[in-house]
Phi, psi and omega in degrees: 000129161273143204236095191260126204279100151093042158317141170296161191289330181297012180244327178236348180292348163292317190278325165306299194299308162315318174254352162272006181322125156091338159268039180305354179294292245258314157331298161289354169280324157291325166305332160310311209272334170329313189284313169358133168284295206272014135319141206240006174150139168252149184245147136237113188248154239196120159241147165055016173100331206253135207289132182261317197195149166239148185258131160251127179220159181212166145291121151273117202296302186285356190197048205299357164272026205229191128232135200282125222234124156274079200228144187236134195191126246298128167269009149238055137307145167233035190246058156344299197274345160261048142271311145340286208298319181281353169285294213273353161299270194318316166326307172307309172321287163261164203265335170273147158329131168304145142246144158218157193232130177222150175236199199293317165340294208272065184271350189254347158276306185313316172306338179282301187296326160311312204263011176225054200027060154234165194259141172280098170281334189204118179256158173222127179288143156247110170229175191220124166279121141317083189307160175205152170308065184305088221283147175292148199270181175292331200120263176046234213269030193259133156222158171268179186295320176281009159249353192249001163315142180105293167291075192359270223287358163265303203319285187314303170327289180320314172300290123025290176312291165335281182318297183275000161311294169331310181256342148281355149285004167230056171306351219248347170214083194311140152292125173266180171290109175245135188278180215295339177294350184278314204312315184279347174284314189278333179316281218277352152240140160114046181275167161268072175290336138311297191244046152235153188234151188213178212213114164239141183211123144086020200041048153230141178269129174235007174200173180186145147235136173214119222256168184206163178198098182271318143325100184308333167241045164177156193239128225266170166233121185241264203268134166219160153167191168203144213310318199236111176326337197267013141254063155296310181354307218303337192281353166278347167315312173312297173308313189316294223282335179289298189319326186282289146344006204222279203311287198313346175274313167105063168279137180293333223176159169236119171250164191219145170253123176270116167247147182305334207275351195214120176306335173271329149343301206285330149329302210281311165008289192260002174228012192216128152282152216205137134262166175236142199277280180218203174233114135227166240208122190259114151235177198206132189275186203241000000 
């Protein structure tokens, strides 16, 4: 196999076409990490003259121990072993871990990847909740986020909260340390501040849902939990209150990434009906 470090794009852009035919996701995303500042090298590999697959990799700021891997390549190859083979090149490459983020598409990858020491660290549901009338509750310990803006000292609690949920759920691909000012910048943009909620008790945040809308007719439900696992309850108080406020906006849909890694997702489950969209499966070499 031949391996060309950093091809020109008239060198690779034929098989990205051929095979993203019909994949503008996975297109732009590989045109993403090509562009990247914090690209770490693009590959082309090449049997016998003819192109098998190209590699693209980058770093994550949030998530800097890993290297992050794109790769594109006939999705009915049966030509295993130069994949096998383009794996163990990148392994080799770098010092850090591999990561790939996969969906059902890559079946012939995922199969490479079982048999070459990486670990399935996280599968995650992309599902989508159906808004409903919900009768509105009492209230009780809830607030929204545009009310509790402004106030240091929840604002901080909140933040504080976020931040370390976030990183126990993702031990398996560590966070990095970042201070509490990055933390609050990704909360809050293109947050939904009306209709995200949070749980105070005592001046303390002791829970958060918080919706965001990246759609024009539907809205993502993103970072949740609550400080102590024995008060799920509180997210559904929460979940309602989304739910209802969704119907009165007249959002088609909520959407959610259920990740295996985080209890409080997987909550949502057991209390909501959902479909699911797709899947995908986070690996990582050992």
């Amino acid at each position: 196999m031949e391996v060309r470090l950093n091809p020109s794009k008239e060198q690779y852009i034929p098989l990205l076409n051929k095979v993203f035919d019909g994949c503008e996701d996975l297109n732009l995303e590989m045109e993403a990490s090509i562009a990247s500042k914090s690209n770490q090298g693009n590959f082309l590999f090449q049997v016998e003259g003819k192109n098998t697959a190209f590699a693209s990799t980058f770093t994550s700021a949030w998530h800097p121990y890993c290297i992050y891997v794109r790769l594109a390549y006939e999705w009915k190859t049966e030509d295993f072993l130069s994949i096998k083979e383009v794996v163990e090149y990148l392994k080799k490459t770098y010092q850090k871990p591999l990561f790939f983020l996969l969906d059902d598409r890559f079946c012939v990858l995922r199969k490479v990847l079982d048999e070459k020491d990486f670990e399935l660290i996280r599968e995650t549901e992309i599902v989508r909740i159906k808004p409903v009338n919900v009768l509105k509750g009492s209230g009780g310990l809830l607030r929204t986020v545009s009310e509790i803006k402004g106030e240091a000292s929840l604002e901080n609690s909140f933040v504080k909260l976020c931040k370390r949920l976030y990183t126990e759920t993702h031990m398996d691909n560590p966070v990095a340390e970042l201070p509490d000012k990055k933390w609050r910048s990704a909360i809050f943009d293109g947050l939904l501040e009306k209709y995200s909620y949070v749980v105070e008790l005592d001046g303390s945040i002791i829970g958060f849902s918080l919706v965001y809308e990246p759609d024009p007719v539907g809205w993502e439900l993103g970072w949740l939990g609550v400080e102590d696992v024995e008060r799920m309850d509180l997210l559904e108080g929460m979940l309602n209150e989304q739910l209802r406020n969704a119907f009165e906006e007249g959002v088609a849909f909520i959407e959610k990434e259920i990740d295996s890694t985080c209890p409080y997702s997987l909550h949502l489950k057991q209390i909501t009906n959902y479909e699911v969209m797709e899947t995908l499966f986070s690996y990582r070499s050992t």
